[in-house]
Amino acid sequence: MAVTVMPYSLPDAGLFAGKGDGLLIWQPESTVIVLGQSNTPEKSLILPEVERDNIPVTKRPTGGEAVILTPAMAVITVAMKFSTIFPSKEFFGEINGVIIRILSDLGVNNLGLKGISDITIGHKKILGSSMHRRENRLVYHAVLNTGEDPDIFEKYLRHPSREPEYRQNRKHGEFVTSLEREGFQIEFGDLVSKLKSRLTED
Amino acid sequence: MRYIFKFPDIGEGLTEGIVIEWYVDKGTAVKVGQPLVKMETDKVVTDIPSPREGVIAARYGKVGETVHVGETLVEIEIAGEAGAEAKAPQIEMVEETGAGVVGTIEVASNNAYLPASDEGREVKPAVEKGAARKVLATPVARAMARDMNIDINLVTGTGPAGRVMKIDIQNFHAPAPSAKAAAVISPASPAAGELIEIKPMSQIRKSIAKNMLRSKQSTAHMTLFEEPEVSALIAARAKYKEEYKKEDINLTYLPFVIKAVAAALKRHRDLNAEMDFEKGNIIYKNYYNIGIAVSTPDGLVVPVIRNADRLSIKELSIAVAEIAVKSRDRKLTLDDMKDGTFTITNYGALGGWYGVPVINYPQAGIIGIGRISQKPVVINGEIKVGNVMPLSLSVDHRLIDGAEATEFLLDVAAGIADPLTLIMR
């Protein structure tokens, strides 16, 4: 049985398809695998495991590598129009900087920006982000691992074909961590309210 | 007029992207800002807009292919100018800054961000003779040449307009260097093709290079030297070496040095600190994690012995042995190498004497240990044969003053010279 890549219909699909500004912070209701734009199930996934556990697979409009979304994660999607051309990394730095400040306010420490668009605790990744730009509008998409066991990545995802330098060929389980695993318990409601207020204000 | 538009850096600092979808074909009329192609880089999917109004004369890169920043994406025939398709010699001359270009051809800058309407530059008609030639090639051929370490400029293209194709790379055999060139390098130079060897840098080499450069560029290095007479240390080691051996522990001089350094760091906190210049803070650390620089076949690594101040000579010996085994077996992890507060480099074990060690940034200092050797020393007014251990201390002079560095080094030297003090103090 081959894995079928479903059309992208997650809660933030409207932001990708829309034309205006928008912000959505949400928690997936169930586990789903989301491929990056140029990923294929064969190259990115451990298919027997995905098939056996019947994990749905979809493909987002943004770049980057495949991710798994579970109810123990928070997804942040920001759509905005822009009038001037600026480097993508600059935007990643801006918005991820805001997220770092919020997480710091909530008591998380040892946070850093690594790679092109990752947020880390020490040398481990807790948030990955990607972007879709079309004409004068962009959609930023980030996944924050609040409490998922990183071993789940090991189970379903192959080692990515591209990796940031700081990953240093580490396996998913050694490269990714969660806020909970690092000893930080954060209420989703607190995160949402702070993100909403700060992102709309910044 | 033909405008050569190259794949711009979209601002991630990356060198390549994958073609996801073309919005235009040859012959499509485009306006400024109209999306030409959807490209994916590591983290971004983006439309690349047209920088000019005109008609697409050619496009390069199929869906799924990798295009490198600076390679041609499309050629746009600017409206109002003659010529449906650039002729072969013209295209060649566009890319090579070659001589004799007739007419006006614009080329987008190699390192541009997303194109603005005024992007592009005119190729000057007159160019210095012998300027480096950059050939036309397909993206696949260029990538393949890069992967195979082939200088694409040496490859004869068989594609349209002399374009280098994939097959040309596959069939390419590197020409032997001329006899003249070989003779200049060395009369006894190796066979053709062996004069140089190009290897991609390993990840660890890249990290070393980056860290060394960052240290040298970010700190004010200052180095001091000292030569403690260590006969008492030699005696102490000799006394306990056999006893340790019964427990399968190899007692070397290094654990004594670690102990002396950790003890001295407690008395000189500036050496166990780091400077946060941007925030205007000095971060003092109340833990003493000593990094030990280890040479491995892959390059330099610095595993860390944590809380070294709390460990006995025996425990330090075990920790040093564990590091050695892990290094040899390539089993060191990032966790083994993080959070060091000060570093020791023991080039004496390799026979080295003095050095000017490079600080393991953002730490404040590093001490180098040379090989113990016999030298004349003056003891109680008499010249005797002494055993000296050369020490070289590099510190960040932004944080550590000369007086503090000197006191620290003498403190370490005193501990090494009289190991009993390491236990008694």
XYZ file of C-alpha atoms in Angstrom:
627
model
C 0.000 0.000 0.000
C 1.587 3.277 -1.099
C 1.413 6.421 0.971
C -0.958 8.982 -0.469
C -0.026 12.627 -0.141
C -3.214 14.453 0.720
C -3.865 18.057 -0.305
C -2.891 20.504 2.411
C -6.020 21.105 4.472
C -4.673 21.797 7.956
C -6.163 24.701 9.935
C -3.757 27.242 8.448
C -4.430 26.270 4.823
C -6.554 29.395 4.452
C -3.588 31.591 5.279
C -1.534 30.025 2.519
C -4.312 30.435 0.001
C -5.479 33.875 1.141
C -4.349 37.321 0.160
C -4.277 39.340 3.349
C -2.459 39.357 6.675
C -3.199 36.777 9.328
C -1.923 34.912 12.359
C -2.883 31.460 13.541
C -1.420 29.558 16.460
C -2.811 26.073 16.765
C -2.263 22.593 18.107
C -2.801 19.639 15.798
C -5.617 17.341 16.872
C -3.815 14.227 15.752
C -0.495 13.150 14.335
C 0.160 14.107 10.744
C 3.294 14.189 8.600
C 3.868 17.330 6.571
C 6.314 17.200 3.684
C 8.237 20.226 2.445
C 7.533 21.428 -1.057
C 10.159 19.355 -2.841
C 10.077 16.321 -0.537
C 8.728 12.975 -1.637
C 7.414 10.250 0.689
C 9.979 7.808 -0.674
C 12.941 10.035 0.081
C 11.750 11.632 3.294
C 9.768 8.974 5.148
C 10.287 5.533 6.587
C 7.363 4.229 4.627
C 6.745 0.863 6.330
C 6.334 2.605 9.692
C 4.148 5.355 8.264
C 1.966 2.830 6.486
C 1.722 0.471 9.422
C 0.620 3.231 11.780
C -1.578 4.771 9.119
C -0.172 8.275 9.624
C -1.717 10.766 7.195
C 0.735 12.614 4.959
C 0.292 16.032 3.409
C 2.542 18.587 1.750
C 2.780 22.222 2.798
C 3.378 25.041 0.351
C 6.602 26.110 2.083
C 10.121 24.797 1.799
C 12.243 22.884 4.263
C 12.217 19.256 5.256
C 9.422 16.949 6.360
C 8.023 17.420 9.868
C 5.622 15.544 12.071
C 2.846 17.435 13.782
C 1.312 16.028 16.943
C -0.989 17.382 19.646
C 2.120 18.029 21.765
C 3.324 20.729 19.398
C 2.343 24.271 18.577
C 2.160 25.514 15.011
C 2.587 29.212 14.309
C 1.542 30.556 10.921
C 1.917 34.198 10.017
C 0.801 35.704 6.710
C 1.731 39.223 5.812
C 2.142 41.523 2.880
C 5.315 43.459 2.432
C 6.174 46.423 0.332
C 9.927 46.155 0.209
C 12.191 43.325 -0.809
C 14.328 42.013 2.017
C 16.392 38.903 2.678
C 14.477 35.888 3.955
C 16.965 35.331 6.733
C 16.253 38.800 8.025
C 12.582 37.989 8.364
C 13.292 34.641 10.015
C 15.540 36.488 12.456
C 12.853 39.065 13.230
C 9.983 36.714 13.924
C 12.050 34.016 15.605
C 13.572 36.733 17.757
C 10.077 37.659 18.915
C 9.328 34.023 19.741
C 12.576 33.745 21.695
C 11.684 36.805 23.759
C 8.289 35.321 24.557
C 9.720 31.966 25.528
C 12.260 33.761 27.704
C 9.427 35.645 29.392
C 7.816 32.296 30.074
C 10.953 31.090 31.824
C 12.756 29.181 29.065
C 16.484 29.811 29.003
C 19.568 28.893 26.992
C 17.645 29.781 23.826
C 19.387 30.535 20.567
C 18.946 31.042 16.839
C 20.812 28.478 14.776
C 20.932 27.430 11.149
C 18.828 29.485 8.810
C 15.658 29.520 10.833
C 15.807 27.247 13.875
C 15.324 28.083 17.537
C 17.395 25.977 19.877
C 17.931 25.192 23.516
C 21.666 24.662 23.737
C 22.585 22.668 20.655
C 19.163 21.087 20.212
C 16.316 22.275 18.065
C 12.915 23.116 19.518
C 11.448 25.121 16.653
C 11.842 24.858 12.897
C 10.424 27.384 10.483
C 10.001 27.828 6.760
C 8.510 30.370 4.442
C 6.507 30.809 1.287
C 6.870 34.036 -0.666
C 4.759 35.047 -3.579
C 4.886 38.489 -5.085
C 4.464 40.860 -2.163
C 3.116 38.404 0.382
C 4.771 35.815 2.566
C 3.613 33.060 4.848
C 5.848 32.039 7.729
C 5.252 28.599 9.179
C 6.855 27.297 12.367
C 6.513 24.207 14.513
C 7.421 24.429 18.192
C 7.936 21.154 19.989
C 6.372 21.747 23.362
C 6.148 18.199 24.620
C 6.571 15.535 21.968
C 9.110 12.763 22.432
C 11.800 13.369 19.762
C 11.988 9.638 19.128
C 8.857 9.990 17.036
C 10.928 11.730 14.348
C 13.316 8.813 14.382
C 10.485 6.439 13.809
C 8.908 8.042 10.766
C 11.413 10.371 9.157
C 14.574 9.569 7.251
C 17.673 11.633 7.834
C 17.118 14.778 5.729
C 19.071 15.304 2.541
C 20.001 18.801 3.676
C 20.893 19.820 7.198
C 22.155 22.896 8.996
C 25.807 22.909 9.945
C 25.118 22.745 13.652
C 23.226 19.471 13.273
C 26.518 17.708 12.547
C 24.881 14.574 11.246
C 23.039 13.945 14.504
C 20.039 11.650 14.407
C 16.599 13.173 14.887
C 16.450 11.961 18.464
C 19.768 13.619 19.325
C 19.120 16.765 17.344
C 15.582 17.668 18.409
C 14.293 18.281 21.897
C 11.110 19.624 23.457
C 10.402 22.292 26.027
C 9.112 19.620 28.355
C 12.193 17.447 27.966
C 14.353 20.446 28.812
C 12.344 20.980 31.976
C 10.043 23.784 30.865
C 6.285 23.446 31.281
C 4.388 26.034 29.308
C 0.664 26.528 29.123
C -0.478 26.649 25.524
C -2.901 29.456 26.407
C -0.076 31.601 27.781
C 1.959 31.010 24.667
C -0.918 31.916 22.389
C -1.863 35.092 24.200
C 1.724 36.344 24.355
C 2.420 35.454 20.745
C -0.734 37.125 19.572
C -0.104 40.270 21.467
C 3.599 40.490 20.588
C 3.365 39.466 16.934
C 0.539 41.839 16.176
C 2.315 44.617 18.046
C 5.743 43.907 16.454
C 18.905 43.805 -26.250
C 19.144 40.577 -24.358
C 19.039 40.566 -20.571
C 20.672 37.606 -18.854
C 18.960 37.069 -15.534
C 20.783 34.915 -13.029
C 19.402 33.110 -9.998
C 19.783 35.621 -7.174
C 20.581 35.005 -3.539
C 17.211 35.322 -1.871
C 18.832 36.256 1.360
C 19.549 33.023 3.166
C 23.176 33.033 2.159
C 22.611 29.725 0.390
C 24.173 28.787 -2.886
C 21.478 26.824 -4.631
C 17.783 26.223 -5.110
C 15.495 23.687 -6.743
C 13.153 24.557 -9.581
C 9.625 23.805 -8.398
C 7.515 25.261 -11.179
C 8.021 27.395 -14.250
C 5.398 30.064 -14.914
C 6.849 31.106 -18.271
C 7.963 29.427 -21.477
C 10.169 30.563 -24.286
C 8.202 33.243 -26.072
C 6.172 34.332 -23.055
C 5.874 38.094 -22.749
C 6.675 39.204 -19.205
C 6.362 42.394 -17.250
C 8.494 43.710 -14.410
C 7.606 41.853 -11.219
C 5.758 39.043 -12.972
C 6.634 35.664 -11.430
C 8.952 33.656 -13.661
C 9.610 30.551 -11.648
C 8.915 29.074 -8.244
C 12.164 28.077 -6.510
C 12.808 26.265 -3.270
C 15.881 26.806 -1.151
C 16.529 25.183 2.213
C 13.698 26.918 4.021
C 11.975 29.121 1.530
C 9.713 28.602 -1.420
C 9.601 31.787 -3.397
C 8.553 33.142 -6.706
C 11.325 34.822 -8.612
C 9.897 37.877 -10.348
C 11.037 39.212 -13.661
C 13.401 42.164 -13.383
C 12.602 43.392 -16.899
C 9.764 43.679 -19.333
C 10.307 41.663 -22.479
C 9.986 38.248 -24.027
C 11.524 35.095 -22.624
C 14.175 34.011 -25.102
C 15.466 31.045 -23.141
C 15.071 29.472 -19.732
C 17.406 27.140 -17.869
C 16.759 24.410 -15.344
C 14.030 21.815 -15.463
C 11.556 21.175 -12.662
C 13.378 19.307 -9.915
C 16.818 20.433 -11.014
C 19.185 22.348 -8.793
C 20.262 25.793 -9.910
C 23.152 27.555 -8.218
C 23.117 31.206 -7.273
C 24.700 33.107 -10.114
C 23.652 30.684 -12.831
C 21.393 31.890 -15.599
C 17.678 31.372 -15.051
C 16.266 33.128 -18.083
C 17.277 35.286 -20.979
C 14.855 38.104 -21.683
C 14.704 39.848 -24.997
C 13.992 43.400 -24.041
C 11.106 44.838 -26.005
C 11.996 47.181 -28.832
C 15.375 45.632 -29.534
C 16.197 43.374 -32.437
C 17.014 39.692 -32.285
C 14.801 36.777 -31.429
C 17.466 34.619 -29.914
C 20.949 35.411 -28.842
C 23.540 34.031 -31.166
C 26.107 31.647 -29.832
C 29.106 33.955 -29.740
C 27.098 36.622 -28.021
C 25.991 34.329 -25.225
C 29.478 33.064 -24.693
C 30.843 36.530 -24.456
C 28.199 37.570 -21.986
C 29.296 35.009 -19.466
C 32.998 35.338 -19.888
C 33.555 39.068 -19.732
C 35.361 38.347 -22.957
C 36.574 40.745 -25.541
C 34.720 41.946 -28.544
C 31.109 42.062 -27.411
C 29.183 44.024 -29.924
C 25.998 45.718 -28.902
C 24.496 45.773 -25.441
C 23.859 42.786 -23.265
C 22.866 43.083 -19.667
C 23.707 40.561 -17.025
C 22.168 40.339 -13.581
C 24.655 40.508 -10.796
C 25.907 37.158 -9.504
C 25.273 37.922 -5.886
C 22.119 39.964 -6.087
C 19.210 39.596 -3.772
C 15.808 39.284 -5.349
C 15.864 41.457 -8.386
C 14.909 45.056 -8.335
C 13.969 46.833 -11.494
C 17.318 48.508 -11.845
C 19.339 45.369 -11.345
C 21.810 44.304 -13.959
C 24.907 45.707 -15.440
C 26.277 46.336 -18.827
C 29.139 44.253 -20.065
C 32.005 46.451 -21.107
C 33.084 45.929 -24.693
C 36.775 46.099 -23.969
C 38.153 43.609 -21.519
C 41.695 42.848 -20.523
C 43.223 40.043 -22.530
C 43.558 36.754 -20.770
C 40.744 37.423 -18.336
C 39.361 34.257 -16.793
C 36.872 32.587 -19.092
C 33.583 31.381 -17.656
C 31.898 28.968 -19.996
C 28.248 28.378 -20.629
C 26.976 25.222 -18.981
C 23.752 23.628 -17.904
C 23.027 23.685 -14.166
C 23.346 19.906 -14.018
C 26.716 19.997 -15.742
C 27.933 22.723 -13.420
C 26.827 20.812 -10.341
C 28.336 17.600 -11.638
C 31.638 19.331 -12.385
C 31.671 20.758 -8.905
C 30.961 17.355 -7.367
C 33.676 15.705 -9.463
C 36.198 18.489 -8.810
C 36.437 19.236 -12.524
C 37.302 22.741 -13.652
C 34.400 23.333 -15.989
C 36.407 25.944 -17.824
C 38.584 23.159 -19.199
C 35.645 21.246 -20.637
C 34.678 21.631 -24.285
C 30.921 21.962 -24.584
C 29.012 20.071 -27.249
C 25.649 21.684 -26.570
C 24.056 24.637 -28.321
C 26.367 27.610 -28.460
C 29.142 25.479 -27.028
C 27.229 24.957 -23.824
C 28.804 22.335 -21.557
C 26.377 19.468 -21.096
C 26.171 16.640 -18.582
C 27.657 14.247 -21.137
C 30.661 16.540 -21.617
C 31.456 16.316 -17.919
C 31.040 12.556 -17.926
C 33.395 12.251 -20.896
C 35.914 14.739 -19.605
C 39.462 13.657 -18.873
C 41.647 16.228 -17.188
C 44.462 17.330 -19.464
C 47.990 16.766 -18.278
C 49.702 19.949 -17.169
C 52.188 21.279 -19.669
C 55.810 20.274 -19.282
C 56.683 23.891 -18.709
C 54.236 24.288 -15.879
C 55.381 21.111 -14.219
C 59.001 22.114 -14.479
C 58.326 25.424 -12.799
C 56.798 23.734 -9.790
C 59.515 21.176 -9.287
C 61.945 19.300 -11.463
C 61.041 16.163 -9.581
C 57.351 16.856 -9.384
C 54.966 13.909 -9.301
C 53.184 12.576 -12.321
C 50.594 14.658 -14.093
C 47.392 14.921 -12.135
C 49.169 14.456 -8.792
C 50.580 17.930 -8.355
C 47.690 18.891 -6.197
C 44.844 17.037 -4.598
C 41.598 18.769 -3.818
C 39.467 17.337 -1.068
C 36.290 18.783 0.381
C 36.706 20.010 3.939
C 35.253 17.757 6.593
C 32.640 19.180 8.911
C 35.094 19.069 11.776
C 37.724 20.978 9.763
C 35.144 23.622 8.899
C 34.251 23.948 12.581
C 37.909 24.216 13.576
C 38.515 26.871 10.946
C 35.484 28.863 11.984
C 36.265 28.633 15.701
C 39.936 29.536 15.304
C 39.128 32.516 13.156
C 36.392 33.667 15.497
C 38.750 33.421 18.456
C 41.479 35.411 16.748
C 39.038 38.031 15.509
C 37.015 38.355 18.692
C 39.624 38.396 21.432
C 42.850 40.219 22.292
C 45.324 37.373 22.625
C 48.227 37.750 25.046
C 50.626 34.904 25.846
C 52.947 34.362 28.813
C 55.506 31.648 29.443
C 56.845 29.907 32.538
C 59.169 27.012 33.266
C 58.490 25.311 36.612
C 61.050 22.855 37.884
C 59.051 19.651 38.251
C 61.347 17.082 39.823
C 58.868 16.689 42.703
C 56.092 16.000 40.198
C 58.198 13.371 38.468
C 58.885 11.754 41.831
C 55.207 11.796 42.813
C 54.175 10.240 39.558
C 56.905 7.597 39.798
C 55.820 6.787 43.346
C 52.186 6.149 42.476
C 52.447 4.955 38.906
C 52.824 1.275 39.727
C 50.122 1.430 42.371
C 47.693 2.931 39.857
C 48.711 0.338 37.324
C 47.329 -2.398 39.565
C 43.935 -0.793 39.054
C 44.611 -0.531 35.339
C 45.009 3.231 35.540
C 47.767 4.947 33.598
C 49.093 7.841 35.663
C 50.423 10.637 33.462
C 51.378 14.229 34.257
C 48.194 15.621 32.754
C 45.901 14.960 35.767
C 48.298 16.929 37.975
C 48.191 19.842 35.537
C 44.391 19.706 35.416
C 44.259 19.711 39.194
C 46.671 22.635 39.395
C 44.734 24.599 36.781
C 41.344 23.977 38.423
C 42.731 25.021 41.806
C 44.266 28.178 40.357
C 41.048 29.049 38.514
C 39.222 29.076 41.855
C 41.645 31.704 43.086
C 41.574 33.695 39.834
C 37.945 33.828 38.761
C 38.587 36.108 35.802
C 40.294 33.218 34.068
C 37.145 31.126 34.483
C 34.885 33.755 32.995
C 33.787 35.015 29.631
C 32.987 38.446 28.311
C 29.584 39.341 26.911
C 30.760 42.478 25.211
C 27.440 43.318 23.561
C 25.575 43.338 26.854
C 28.492 44.808 28.754
C 28.691 41.878 31.168
C 31.339 39.536 32.462
C 29.984 36.059 33.116
C 31.786 34.366 36.007
C 31.345 30.615 36.200
C 31.184 28.833 39.491
C 31.975 25.482 37.948
C 35.289 24.319 36.592
C 34.948 22.308 33.412
C 38.337 21.791 31.856
C 38.563 21.165 28.130
C 41.400 18.971 26.946
C 42.494 19.589 23.366
C 42.893 16.240 21.667
C 44.323 15.575 18.250
C 42.347 12.961 16.295
C 42.712 11.714 12.732
C 39.760 13.936 11.844
C 41.197 17.037 13.485
C 41.267 18.851 16.801
C 38.500 18.220 19.341
C 38.148 19.514 22.879
C 36.251 17.135 25.165
C 35.488 18.466 28.623
C 36.170 17.087 32.101
C 33.359 18.444 34.218
C 33.807 19.741 37.742
C 37.511 18.975 37.544
C 38.106 20.816 40.825
C 36.152 18.134 42.681
C 38.021 15.175 41.211
C 41.042 13.457 42.728
C 44.182 12.705 40.734
C 42.914 9.164 40.350
C 39.506 10.274 39.108
C 41.119 12.729 36.728
C 43.349 9.942 35.406
C 40.269 7.857 34.675
C 38.518 10.795 33.033
C 41.553 11.513 30.837
C 41.702 7.860 29.803
C 37.992 7.869 28.924
C 38.483 10.916 26.748
C 41.385 9.262 24.986
C 39.377 6.123 24.266
C 36.327 8.032 23.070
C 38.490 10.211 20.842
C 40.280 7.220 19.385
C 37.003 5.388 18.758
C 35.329 8.545 17.407
C 32.612 8.271 20.004
C 32.753 11.798 21.363
C 29.385 13.540 21.304
C 28.552 17.214 21.399
C 27.615 16.795 25.037
C 31.168 15.618 25.726
C 32.524 18.823 24.264
C 30.264 21.562 25.520
C 30.313 23.879 28.506
C 34.077 24.002 28.967
C 35.301 26.940 31.024
C 39.055 26.728 30.406
C 41.218 24.623 28.100
C 44.483 22.721 28.367
C 46.437 21.692 25.301
C 49.174 19.124 25.823
C 51.491 19.306 22.842
C 54.272 18.119 25.146
C 52.893 14.612 24.700
C 53.786 14.952 21.021
C 57.262 16.284 21.798
C 56.410 19.983 21.503
C 57.989 22.521 23.796
C 56.451 26.011 23.656
C 53.448 27.286 21.772
C 51.142 30.252 21.535
C 47.793 28.523 22.032
C 44.631 29.963 20.510
C 41.908 30.608 23.062
C 38.895 28.331 22.862
C 36.463 31.238 22.454
C 34.467 32.443 24.392
C 36.645 31.153 27.215
C 39.152 33.559 28.738
C 42.259 31.424 28.626
C 44.109 28.327 27.487
C 47.305 26.812 28.788
C 49.755 24.777 26.744
C 51.995 22.130 28.268
C 55.336 21.319 26.678
C 57.496 18.232 27.099
C 59.503 17.926 30.280
C 63.197 18.184 29.586
C 66.394 18.477 31.573
C 67.935 21.917 31.754
C 70.444 23.687 33.985
C 68.672 25.402 36.851
C 69.974 27.376 39.782
C 68.946 25.924 43.132
C 70.268 27.492 46.322
C 72.984 29.274 44.380
C 74.165 26.161 42.595
C 73.682 25.117 39.012
C 72.030 21.735 38.898
C 70.327 19.582 36.323
C 66.663 20.332 36.656
C 63.525 18.995 35.039
C 61.436 21.766 33.556
C 57.946 21.756 32.092
C 57.364 24.631 29.657
C 54.000 26.331 30.159
C 52.405 28.749 27.694
C 49.319 30.651 28.799
C 47.184 32.607 26.324
C 44.510 34.880 27.756
C 41.943 37.306 26.433
C 43.595 40.598 27.291
C 40.223 42.359 27.087
C 39.260 40.528 30.234
C 42.543 39.560 31.876
C 45.204 42.062 32.808
C 48.862 41.150 32.626
C 49.240 41.046 36.396
C 46.311 38.667 36.827
C 47.587 36.414 34.045
C 51.071 36.326 35.577
C 49.738 35.489 39.038
C 47.554 32.746 37.618
C 50.404 31.213 35.632
C 52.730 31.278 38.639
C 49.959 29.718 40.724
C 49.588 26.869 38.229
C 53.357 26.476 38.011
C 53.645 26.292 41.810
C 50.998 23.562 41.953
C 52.762 21.538 39.301
C 56.182 22.045 40.901
C 54.928 20.918 44.288
C 52.038 18.477 43.807
C 51.583 18.132 47.558
C 50.127 21.646 47.611
C 47.349 20.443 45.318
C 46.132 18.271 48.147
C 47.123 20.389 51.113
C 45.811 23.814 50.041
